[in-house]
PDB file of C-alpha atoms in Angstrom:
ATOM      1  CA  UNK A   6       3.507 332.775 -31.726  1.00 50.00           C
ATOM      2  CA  UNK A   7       2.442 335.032 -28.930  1.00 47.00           C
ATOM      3  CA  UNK A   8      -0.784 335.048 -30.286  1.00 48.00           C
ATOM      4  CA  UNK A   9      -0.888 330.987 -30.570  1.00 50.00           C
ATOM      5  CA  UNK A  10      -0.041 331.184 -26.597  1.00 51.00           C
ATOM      6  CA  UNK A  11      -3.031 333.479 -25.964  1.00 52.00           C
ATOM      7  CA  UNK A  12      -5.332 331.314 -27.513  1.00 52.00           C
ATOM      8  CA  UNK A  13      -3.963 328.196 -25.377  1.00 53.00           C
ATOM      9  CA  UNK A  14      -4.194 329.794 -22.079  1.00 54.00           C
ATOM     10  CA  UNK A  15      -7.747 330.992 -23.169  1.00 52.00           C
ATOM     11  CA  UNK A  16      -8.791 327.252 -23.954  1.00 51.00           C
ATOM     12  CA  UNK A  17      -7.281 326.208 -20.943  1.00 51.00           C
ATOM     13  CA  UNK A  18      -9.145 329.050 -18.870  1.00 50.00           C
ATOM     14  CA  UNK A  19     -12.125 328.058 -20.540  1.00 49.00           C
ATOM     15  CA  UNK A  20     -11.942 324.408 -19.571  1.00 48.00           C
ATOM     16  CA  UNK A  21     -11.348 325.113 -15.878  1.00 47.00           C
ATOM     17  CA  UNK A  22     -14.651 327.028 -15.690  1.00 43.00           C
ATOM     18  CA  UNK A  23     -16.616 324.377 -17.026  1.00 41.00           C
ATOM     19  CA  UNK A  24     -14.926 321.544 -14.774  1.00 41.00           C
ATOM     20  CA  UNK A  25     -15.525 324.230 -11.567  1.00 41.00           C
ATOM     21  CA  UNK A  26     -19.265 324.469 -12.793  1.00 40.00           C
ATOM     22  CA  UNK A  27     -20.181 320.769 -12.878  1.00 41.00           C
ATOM     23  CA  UNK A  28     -18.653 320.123  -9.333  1.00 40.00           C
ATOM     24  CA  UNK A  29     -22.214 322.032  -8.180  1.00 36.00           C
ATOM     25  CA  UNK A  30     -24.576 319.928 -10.124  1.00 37.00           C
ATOM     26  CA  UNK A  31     -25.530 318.154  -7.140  1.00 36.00           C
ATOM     27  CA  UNK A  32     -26.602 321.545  -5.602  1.00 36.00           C
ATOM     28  CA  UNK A  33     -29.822 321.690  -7.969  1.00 35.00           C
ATOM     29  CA  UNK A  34     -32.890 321.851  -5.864  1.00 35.00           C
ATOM     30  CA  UNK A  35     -35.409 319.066  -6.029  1.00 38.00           C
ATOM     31  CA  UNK A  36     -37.387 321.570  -8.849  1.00 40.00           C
ATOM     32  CA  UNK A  37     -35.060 320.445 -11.076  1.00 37.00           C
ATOM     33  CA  UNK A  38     -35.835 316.499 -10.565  1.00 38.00           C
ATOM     34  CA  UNK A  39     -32.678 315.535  -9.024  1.00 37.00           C
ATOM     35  CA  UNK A  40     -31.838 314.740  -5.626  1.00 34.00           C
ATOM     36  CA  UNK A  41     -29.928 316.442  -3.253  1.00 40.00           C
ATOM     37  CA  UNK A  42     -26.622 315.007  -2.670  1.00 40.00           C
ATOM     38  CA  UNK A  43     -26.621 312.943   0.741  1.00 43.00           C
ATOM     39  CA  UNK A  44     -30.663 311.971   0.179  1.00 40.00           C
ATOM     40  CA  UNK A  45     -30.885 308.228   0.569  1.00 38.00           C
ATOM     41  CA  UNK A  46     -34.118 307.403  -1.902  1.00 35.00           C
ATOM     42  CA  UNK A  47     -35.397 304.453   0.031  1.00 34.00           C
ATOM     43  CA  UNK A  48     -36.042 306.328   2.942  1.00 34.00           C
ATOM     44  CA  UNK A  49     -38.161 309.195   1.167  1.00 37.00           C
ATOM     45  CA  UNK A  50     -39.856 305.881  -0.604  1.00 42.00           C
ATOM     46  CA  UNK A  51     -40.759 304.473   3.432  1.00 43.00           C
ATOM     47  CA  UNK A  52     -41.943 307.816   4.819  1.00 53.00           C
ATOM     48  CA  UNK A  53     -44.402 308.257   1.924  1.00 55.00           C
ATOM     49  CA  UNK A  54     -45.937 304.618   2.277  1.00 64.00           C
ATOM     50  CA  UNK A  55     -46.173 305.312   6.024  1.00 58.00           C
ATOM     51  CA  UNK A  56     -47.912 308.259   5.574  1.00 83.00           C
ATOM     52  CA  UNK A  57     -50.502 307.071   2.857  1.00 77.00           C
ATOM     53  CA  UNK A  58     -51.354 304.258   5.301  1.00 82.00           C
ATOM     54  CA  UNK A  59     -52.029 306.405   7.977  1.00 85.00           C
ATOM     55  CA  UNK A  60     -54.052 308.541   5.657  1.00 83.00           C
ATOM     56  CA  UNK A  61     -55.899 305.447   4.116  1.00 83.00           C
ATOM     57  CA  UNK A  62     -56.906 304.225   7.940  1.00 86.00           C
ATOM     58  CA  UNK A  63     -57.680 307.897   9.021  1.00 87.00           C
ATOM     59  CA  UNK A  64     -59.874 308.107   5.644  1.00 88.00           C
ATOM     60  CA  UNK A  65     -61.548 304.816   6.290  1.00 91.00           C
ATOM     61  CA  UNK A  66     -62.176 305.325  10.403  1.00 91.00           C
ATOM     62  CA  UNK A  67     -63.816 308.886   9.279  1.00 92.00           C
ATOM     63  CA  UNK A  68     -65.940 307.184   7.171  1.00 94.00           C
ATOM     64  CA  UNK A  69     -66.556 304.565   9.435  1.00 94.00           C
ATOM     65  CA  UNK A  70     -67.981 306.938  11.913  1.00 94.00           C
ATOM     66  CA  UNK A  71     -70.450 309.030   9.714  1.00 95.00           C
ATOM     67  CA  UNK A  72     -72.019 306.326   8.622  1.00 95.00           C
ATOM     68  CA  UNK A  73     -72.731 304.914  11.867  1.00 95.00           C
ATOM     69  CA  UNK A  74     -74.412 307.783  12.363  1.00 95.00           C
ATOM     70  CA  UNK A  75     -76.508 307.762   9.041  1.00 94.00           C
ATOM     71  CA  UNK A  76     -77.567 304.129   9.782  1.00 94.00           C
ATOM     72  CA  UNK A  77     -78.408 304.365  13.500  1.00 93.00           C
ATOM     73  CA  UNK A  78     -80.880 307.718  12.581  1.00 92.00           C
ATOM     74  CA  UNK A  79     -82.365 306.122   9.451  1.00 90.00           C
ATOM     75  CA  UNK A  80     -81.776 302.131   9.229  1.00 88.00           C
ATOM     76  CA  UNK A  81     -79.799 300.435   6.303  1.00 88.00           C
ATOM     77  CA  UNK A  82     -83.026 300.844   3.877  1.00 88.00           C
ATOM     78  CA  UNK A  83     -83.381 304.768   4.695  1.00 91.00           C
ATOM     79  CA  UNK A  84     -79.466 305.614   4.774  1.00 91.00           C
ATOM     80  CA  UNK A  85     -77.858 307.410   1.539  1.00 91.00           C
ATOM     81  CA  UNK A  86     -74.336 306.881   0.231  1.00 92.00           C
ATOM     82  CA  UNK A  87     -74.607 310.231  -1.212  1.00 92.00           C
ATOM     83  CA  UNK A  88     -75.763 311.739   2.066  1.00 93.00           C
ATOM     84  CA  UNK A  89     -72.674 309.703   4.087  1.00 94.00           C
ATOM     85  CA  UNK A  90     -70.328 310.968   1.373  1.00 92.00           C
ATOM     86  CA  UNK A  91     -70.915 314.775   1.519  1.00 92.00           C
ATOM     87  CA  UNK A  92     -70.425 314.348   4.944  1.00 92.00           C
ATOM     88  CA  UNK A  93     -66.997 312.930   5.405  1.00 89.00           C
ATOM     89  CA  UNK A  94     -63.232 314.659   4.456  1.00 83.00           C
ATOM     90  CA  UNK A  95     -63.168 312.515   1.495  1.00 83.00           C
ATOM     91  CA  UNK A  96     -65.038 311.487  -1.734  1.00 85.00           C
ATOM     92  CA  UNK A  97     -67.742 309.016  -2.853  1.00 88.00           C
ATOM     93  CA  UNK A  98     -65.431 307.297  -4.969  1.00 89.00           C
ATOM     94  CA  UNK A  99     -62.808 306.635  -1.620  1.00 87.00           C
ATOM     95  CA  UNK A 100     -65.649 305.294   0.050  1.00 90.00           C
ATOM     96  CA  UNK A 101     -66.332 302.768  -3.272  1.00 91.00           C
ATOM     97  CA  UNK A 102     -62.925 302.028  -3.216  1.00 91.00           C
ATOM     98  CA  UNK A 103     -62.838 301.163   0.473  1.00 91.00           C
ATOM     99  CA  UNK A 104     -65.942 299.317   1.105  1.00 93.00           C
ATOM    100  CA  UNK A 105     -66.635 298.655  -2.123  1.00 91.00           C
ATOM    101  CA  UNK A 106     -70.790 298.827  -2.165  1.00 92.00           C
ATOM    102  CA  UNK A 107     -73.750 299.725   0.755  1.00 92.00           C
ATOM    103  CA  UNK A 108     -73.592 296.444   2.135  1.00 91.00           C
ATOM    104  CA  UNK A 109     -69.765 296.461   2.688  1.00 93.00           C
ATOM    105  CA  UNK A 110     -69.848 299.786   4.168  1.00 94.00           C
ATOM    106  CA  UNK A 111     -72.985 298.586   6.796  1.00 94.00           C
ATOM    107  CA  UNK A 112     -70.710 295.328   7.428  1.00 93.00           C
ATOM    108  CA  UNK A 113     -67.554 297.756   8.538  1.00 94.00           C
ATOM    109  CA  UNK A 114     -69.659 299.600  10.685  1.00 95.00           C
ATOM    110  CA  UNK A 115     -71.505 296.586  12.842  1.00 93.00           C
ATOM    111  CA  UNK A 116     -67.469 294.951  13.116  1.00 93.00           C
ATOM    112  CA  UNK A 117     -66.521 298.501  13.956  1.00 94.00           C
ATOM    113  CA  UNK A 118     -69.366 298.754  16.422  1.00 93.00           C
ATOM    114  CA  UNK A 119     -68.273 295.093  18.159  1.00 91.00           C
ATOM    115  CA  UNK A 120     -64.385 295.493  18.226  1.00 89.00           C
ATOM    116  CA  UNK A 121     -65.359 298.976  20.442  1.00 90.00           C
ATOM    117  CA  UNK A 122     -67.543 297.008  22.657  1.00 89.00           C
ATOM    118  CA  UNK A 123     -64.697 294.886  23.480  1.00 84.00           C
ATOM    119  CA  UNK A 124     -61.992 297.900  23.302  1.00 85.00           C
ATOM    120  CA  UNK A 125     -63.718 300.074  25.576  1.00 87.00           C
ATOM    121  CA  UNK A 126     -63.785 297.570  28.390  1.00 85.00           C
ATOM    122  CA  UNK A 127     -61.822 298.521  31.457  1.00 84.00           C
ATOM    123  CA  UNK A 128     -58.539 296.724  31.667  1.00 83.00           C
ATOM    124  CA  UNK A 129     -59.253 293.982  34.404  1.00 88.00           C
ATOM    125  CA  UNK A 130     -58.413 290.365  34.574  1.00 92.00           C
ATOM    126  CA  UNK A 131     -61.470 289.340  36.193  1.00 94.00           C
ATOM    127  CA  UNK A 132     -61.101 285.731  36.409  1.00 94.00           C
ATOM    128  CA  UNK A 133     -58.490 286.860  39.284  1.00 95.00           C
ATOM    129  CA  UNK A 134     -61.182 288.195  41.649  1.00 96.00           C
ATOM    130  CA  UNK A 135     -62.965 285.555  43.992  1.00 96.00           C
ATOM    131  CA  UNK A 136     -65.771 284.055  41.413  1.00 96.00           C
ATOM    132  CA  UNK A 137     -69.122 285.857  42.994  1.00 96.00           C
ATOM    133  CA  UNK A 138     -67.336 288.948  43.040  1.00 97.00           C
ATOM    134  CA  UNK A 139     -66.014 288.831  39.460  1.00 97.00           C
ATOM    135  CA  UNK A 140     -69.302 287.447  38.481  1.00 97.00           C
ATOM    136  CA  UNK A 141     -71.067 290.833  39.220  1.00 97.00           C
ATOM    137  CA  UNK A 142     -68.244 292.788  37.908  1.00 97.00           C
ATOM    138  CA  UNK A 143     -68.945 290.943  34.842  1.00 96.00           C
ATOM    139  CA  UNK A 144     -72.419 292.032  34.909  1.00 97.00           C
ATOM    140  CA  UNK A 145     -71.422 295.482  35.897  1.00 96.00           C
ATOM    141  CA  UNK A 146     -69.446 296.218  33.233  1.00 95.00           C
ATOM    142  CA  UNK A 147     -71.699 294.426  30.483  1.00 95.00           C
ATOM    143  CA  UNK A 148     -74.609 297.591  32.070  1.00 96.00           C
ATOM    144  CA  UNK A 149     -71.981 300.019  31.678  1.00 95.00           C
ATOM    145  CA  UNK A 150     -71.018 299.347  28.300  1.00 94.00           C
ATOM    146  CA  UNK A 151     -74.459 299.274  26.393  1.00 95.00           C
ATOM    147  CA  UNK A 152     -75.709 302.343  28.324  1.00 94.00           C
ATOM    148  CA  UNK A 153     -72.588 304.095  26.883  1.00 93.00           C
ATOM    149  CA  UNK A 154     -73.191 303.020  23.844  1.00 95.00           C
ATOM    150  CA  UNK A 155     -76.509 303.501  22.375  1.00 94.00           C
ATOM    151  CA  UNK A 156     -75.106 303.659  18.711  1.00 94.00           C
ATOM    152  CA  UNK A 157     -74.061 299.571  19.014  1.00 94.00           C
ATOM    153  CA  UNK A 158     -77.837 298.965  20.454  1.00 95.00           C
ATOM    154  CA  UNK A 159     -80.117 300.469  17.885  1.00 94.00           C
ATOM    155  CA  UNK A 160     -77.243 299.137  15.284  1.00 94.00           C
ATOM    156  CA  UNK A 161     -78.423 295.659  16.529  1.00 93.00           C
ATOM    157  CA  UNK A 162     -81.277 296.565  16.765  1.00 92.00           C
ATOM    158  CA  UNK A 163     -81.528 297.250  13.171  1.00 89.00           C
ATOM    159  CA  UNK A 164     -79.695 294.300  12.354  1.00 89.00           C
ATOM    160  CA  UNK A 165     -82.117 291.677  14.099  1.00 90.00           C
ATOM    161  CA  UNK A 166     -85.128 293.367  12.352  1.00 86.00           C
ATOM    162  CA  UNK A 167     -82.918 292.259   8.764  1.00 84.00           C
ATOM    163  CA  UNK A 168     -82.775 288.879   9.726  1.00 87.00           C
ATOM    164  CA  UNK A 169     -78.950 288.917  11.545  1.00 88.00           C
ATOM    165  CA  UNK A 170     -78.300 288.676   7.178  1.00 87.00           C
ATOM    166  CA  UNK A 171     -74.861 291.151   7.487  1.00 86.00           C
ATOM    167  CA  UNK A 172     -73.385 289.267  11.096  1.00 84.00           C
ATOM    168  CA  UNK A 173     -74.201 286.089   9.787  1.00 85.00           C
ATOM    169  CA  UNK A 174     -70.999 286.191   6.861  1.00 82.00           C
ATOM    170  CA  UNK A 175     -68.451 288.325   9.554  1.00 85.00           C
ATOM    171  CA  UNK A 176     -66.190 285.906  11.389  1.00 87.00           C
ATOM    172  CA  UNK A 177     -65.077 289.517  13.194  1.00 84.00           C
ATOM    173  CA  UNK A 178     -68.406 289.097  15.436  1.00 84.00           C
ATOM    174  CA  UNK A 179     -68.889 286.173  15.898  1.00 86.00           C
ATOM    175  CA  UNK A 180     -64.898 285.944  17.351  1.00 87.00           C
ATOM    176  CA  UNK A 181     -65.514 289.112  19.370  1.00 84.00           C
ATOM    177  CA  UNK A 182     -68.572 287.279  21.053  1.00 85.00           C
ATOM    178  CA  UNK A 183     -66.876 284.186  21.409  1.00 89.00           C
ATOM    179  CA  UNK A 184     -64.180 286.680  23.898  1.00 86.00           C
ATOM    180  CA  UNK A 185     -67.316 287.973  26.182  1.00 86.00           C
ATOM    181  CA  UNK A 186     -68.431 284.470  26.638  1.00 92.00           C
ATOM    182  CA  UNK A 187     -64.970 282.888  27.007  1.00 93.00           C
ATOM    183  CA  UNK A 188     -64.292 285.593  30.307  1.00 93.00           C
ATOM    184  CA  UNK A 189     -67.734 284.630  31.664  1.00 96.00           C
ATOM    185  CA  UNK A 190     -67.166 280.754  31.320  1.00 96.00           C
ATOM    186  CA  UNK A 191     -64.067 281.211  32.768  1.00 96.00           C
ATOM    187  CA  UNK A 192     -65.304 283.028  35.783  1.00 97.00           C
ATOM    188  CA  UNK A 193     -68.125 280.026  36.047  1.00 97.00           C
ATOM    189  CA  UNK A 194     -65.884 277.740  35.877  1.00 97.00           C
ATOM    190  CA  UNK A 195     -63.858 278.696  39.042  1.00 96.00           C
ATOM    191  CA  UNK A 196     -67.038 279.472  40.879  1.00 96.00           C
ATOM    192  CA  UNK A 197     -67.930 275.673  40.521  1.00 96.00           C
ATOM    193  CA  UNK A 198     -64.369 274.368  41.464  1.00 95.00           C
ATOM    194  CA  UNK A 199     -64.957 276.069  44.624  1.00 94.00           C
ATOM    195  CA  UNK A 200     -68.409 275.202  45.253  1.00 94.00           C
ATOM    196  CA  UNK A 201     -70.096 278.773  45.054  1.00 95.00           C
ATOM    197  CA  UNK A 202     -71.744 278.545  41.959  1.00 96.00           C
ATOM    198  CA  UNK A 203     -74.261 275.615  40.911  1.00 95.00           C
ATOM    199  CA  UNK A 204     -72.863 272.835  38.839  1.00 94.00           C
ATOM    200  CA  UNK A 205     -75.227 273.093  36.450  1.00 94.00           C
ATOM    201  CA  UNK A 206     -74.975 276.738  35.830  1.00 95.00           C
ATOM    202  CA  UNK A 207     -74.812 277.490  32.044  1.00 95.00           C
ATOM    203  CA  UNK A 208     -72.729 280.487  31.209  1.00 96.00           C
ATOM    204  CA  UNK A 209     -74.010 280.490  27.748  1.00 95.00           C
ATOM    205  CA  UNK A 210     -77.757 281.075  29.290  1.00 96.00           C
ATOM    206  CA  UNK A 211     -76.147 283.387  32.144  1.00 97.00           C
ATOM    207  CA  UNK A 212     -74.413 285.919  28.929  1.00 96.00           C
ATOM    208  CA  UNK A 213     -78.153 286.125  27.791  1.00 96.00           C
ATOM    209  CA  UNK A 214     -79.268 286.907  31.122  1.00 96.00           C
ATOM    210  CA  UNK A 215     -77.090 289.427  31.836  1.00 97.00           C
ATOM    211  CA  UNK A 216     -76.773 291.163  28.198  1.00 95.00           C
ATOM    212  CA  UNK A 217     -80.154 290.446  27.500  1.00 95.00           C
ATOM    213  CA  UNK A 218     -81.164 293.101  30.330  1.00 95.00           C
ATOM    214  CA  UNK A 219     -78.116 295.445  30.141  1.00 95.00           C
ATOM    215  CA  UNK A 220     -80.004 295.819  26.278  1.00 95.00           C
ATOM    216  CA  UNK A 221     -83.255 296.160  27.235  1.00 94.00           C
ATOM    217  CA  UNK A 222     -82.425 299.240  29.431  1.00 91.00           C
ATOM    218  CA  UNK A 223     -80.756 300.813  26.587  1.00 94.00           C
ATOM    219  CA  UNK A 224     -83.312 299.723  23.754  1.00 93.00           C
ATOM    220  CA  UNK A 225     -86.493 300.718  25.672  1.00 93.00           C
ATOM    221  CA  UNK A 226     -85.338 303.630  27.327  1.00 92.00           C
ATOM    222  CA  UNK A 227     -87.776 306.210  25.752  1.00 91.00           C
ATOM    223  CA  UNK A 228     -91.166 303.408  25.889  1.00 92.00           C
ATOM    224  CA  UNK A 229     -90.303 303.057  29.916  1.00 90.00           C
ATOM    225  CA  UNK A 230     -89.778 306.606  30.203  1.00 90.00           C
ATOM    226  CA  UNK A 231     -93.279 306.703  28.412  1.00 93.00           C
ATOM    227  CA  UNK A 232     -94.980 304.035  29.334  1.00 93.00           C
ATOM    228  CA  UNK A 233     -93.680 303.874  33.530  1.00 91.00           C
ATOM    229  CA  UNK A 234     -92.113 307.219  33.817  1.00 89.00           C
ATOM    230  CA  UNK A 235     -88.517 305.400  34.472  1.00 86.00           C
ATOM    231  CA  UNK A 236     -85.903 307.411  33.425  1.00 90.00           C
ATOM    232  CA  UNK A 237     -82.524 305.871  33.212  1.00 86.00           C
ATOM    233  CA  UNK A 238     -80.943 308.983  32.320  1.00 86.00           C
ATOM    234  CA  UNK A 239     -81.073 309.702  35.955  1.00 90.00           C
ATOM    235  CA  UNK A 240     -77.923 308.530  37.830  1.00 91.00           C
ATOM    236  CA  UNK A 241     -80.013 307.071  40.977  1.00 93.00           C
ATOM    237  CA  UNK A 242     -81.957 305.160  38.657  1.00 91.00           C
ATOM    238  CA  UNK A 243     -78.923 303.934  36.532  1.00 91.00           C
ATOM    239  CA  UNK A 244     -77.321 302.852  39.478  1.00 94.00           C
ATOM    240  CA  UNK A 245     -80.288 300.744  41.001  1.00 94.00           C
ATOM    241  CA  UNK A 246     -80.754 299.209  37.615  1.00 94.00           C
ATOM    242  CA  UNK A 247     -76.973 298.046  37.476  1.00 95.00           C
ATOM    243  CA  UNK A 248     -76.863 296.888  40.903  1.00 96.00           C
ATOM    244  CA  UNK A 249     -80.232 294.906  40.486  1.00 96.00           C
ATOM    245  CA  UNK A 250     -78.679 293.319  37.013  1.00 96.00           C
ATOM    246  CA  UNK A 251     -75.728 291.831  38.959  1.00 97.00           C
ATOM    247  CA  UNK A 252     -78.132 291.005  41.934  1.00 97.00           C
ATOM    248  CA  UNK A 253     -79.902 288.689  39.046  1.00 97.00           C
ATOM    249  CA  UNK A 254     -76.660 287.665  37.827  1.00 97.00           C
ATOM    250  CA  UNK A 255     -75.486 286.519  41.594  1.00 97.00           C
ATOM    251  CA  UNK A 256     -79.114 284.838  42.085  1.00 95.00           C
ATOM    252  CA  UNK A 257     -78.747 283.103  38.583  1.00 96.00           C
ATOM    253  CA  UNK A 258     -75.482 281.466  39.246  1.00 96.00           C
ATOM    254  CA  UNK A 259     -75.939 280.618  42.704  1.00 93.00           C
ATOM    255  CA  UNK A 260     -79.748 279.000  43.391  1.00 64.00           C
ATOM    256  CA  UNK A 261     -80.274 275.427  43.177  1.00 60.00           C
ATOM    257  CA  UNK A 262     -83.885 276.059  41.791  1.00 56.00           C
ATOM    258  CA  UNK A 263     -85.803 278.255  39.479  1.00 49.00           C
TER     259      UNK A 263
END
C-alpha cells in the first residue's frame, strides 16, 4: 500500500512539472518560429511593407541618377545598361524590373529631369507681385534654373537631336510644361488688366523668348567661350546675362511694335 502511495505522489509530481513547463512556451525566441507573447503580427507585417517601399524608391532614385549621368556624357545611342548597372547599389536585373528596358529607363530620367526643374524653383507666388515686376522675376528664375542645371540642358539637348520620340508618349512633361506656362499667362494676364503689358502680348511666344535664351547660355557655353571669349562661368558675366534676359522679357511684353 505504501508503495501504491509512492507511486501516486510521483505521478502527481510528475504532472505538475510538465504543466509548470508549458506555462513558458511563449518565452521561445523568434529562432524557434514563434512569436513572442504580446507581438501584434499586423504591425511587424506594416513596418516591413514600409520599409521595402522606401527601399524600392531609394533603389529606383539611385538608379535614376547614374544614369542621368551615363546619358548626358554619352547620348542614349552611346550609354550602356551594363555600364549604369555596375555603377549603382543594386543589380541589372532591379533595374529590368524597374524600368523594364533602355527606353523606359531614358523616359524616367527626362520626367525625372522636368519634375526637378519645377521642384527646385524658389517658393514664390509670383502672380502676387505688381505684373512688370513678377514678369522679370519670371525670367530671372527661368536663367537661374537652366544655368544650375546643365544635366536637364544637354538631356534636351539629346532628346531634340532624336526627334522629341521619348517626350512625345510622357503626359509627365508635357503637364510639367503646361505649369511654367500657366504662371507666365497668369502674370500676362494681370499685366493687361492693368494696362502695362500690350494686349496682344502672347505668353506662349514670351515662354520661348525667355527659355529659349536662358538655354542658349547654358547649351553654348563652351562655343561662346571659344568662339567670343564669353565666359558665363564668371559671376559678372552671369549676372549681366540674367539681367539683360529679363530686360528682353520687360521690352517683349511691353512695346507696341517690333
Amino acid at each position: 500500500m505504501a508503495m501504491g502511495r509512492d507511486n501516486d505522489r510521483k505521478k502527481r509530481a510528475d504532472e505538475n512539472r510538465m504543466s509548470e513547463g508549458d506555462n513558458t512556451s511563449d518565452k521561445e525566441t523568434p529562432k524557434s518560429g514563434r512569436l513572442r507573447k504580446g507581438r501584434p503580427p499586423g504591425r511587424r507585417s506594416h513596418n516591413g511593407n514600409l520599409n521595402a517601399r522606401i527601399l524600392e524608391e531609394a533603389t529606383k532614385a539611385d538608379i535614376i541618377e547614374v544614369a542621368t549621368a551615363e546619358f548626358v556624357r554619352t547620348g542614349y545611342d552611346g550609354a550602356s545598361i551594363n555600364v549604369i548597372a555596375s555603377k549603382t547599389k543594386t543589380s541589372k536585373m532591379m533595374l529590368y524590373y524597374h524600368f523594364e528596358n533602355k527606353a523606359g529607363l531614358y523616359r524616367a530620367v527626362l520626367e525625372a529631369a522636368y519634375q526637378r526643374m519645377v521642384k527646385d524653383r524658389p517658393s514664390e507666388d509670383l502672380t502676387l507681385l505688381p505684373p512688370l515686376d513678377g514678369l522679370r522675376r519670371y525670367a530671372e528664375r527661368a536663367f537661374e534654373l537652366h544655368f544650375t542645371h546643365p544635366d536637364f540642358v544637354r538631356l534636351v539637348m539629346a532628346e531634340n537631336l532624336n526627334d522629341a520620340r521619348t517626350i512625345s508618349s510622357s503626359d509627365v512633361i508635357r503637364t510639367r510644361t503646361a505649369i511654367n506656362i500657366s504662371e507666365l499667362d497668369k502674370i500676362v494676364d494681370n499685366g493687361k488688366r492693368q494696362g502695362v503689358i500690350r494686349q496682344d502680348c502672347d505668353a506662349k511666344e514670351l515662354y520661348l523668348v525667355i527659355n529659349g535664351l536662358a538655354f542658349h547660355a547654358v547649351s553654348n557655353m563652351a562655343t561662346l567661350r571659344i568662339s567670343m571669349g564669353l565666359d558665363l562661368n564668371n559671376p559678372e558675366v552671369e549676372a549681366f546675362r540674367k539681367r539683360l534676359l529679363a530686360d528682353v522679357a520687360y521690352r517683349f511684353a511691353v512695346q507696341t511694335e517690333i
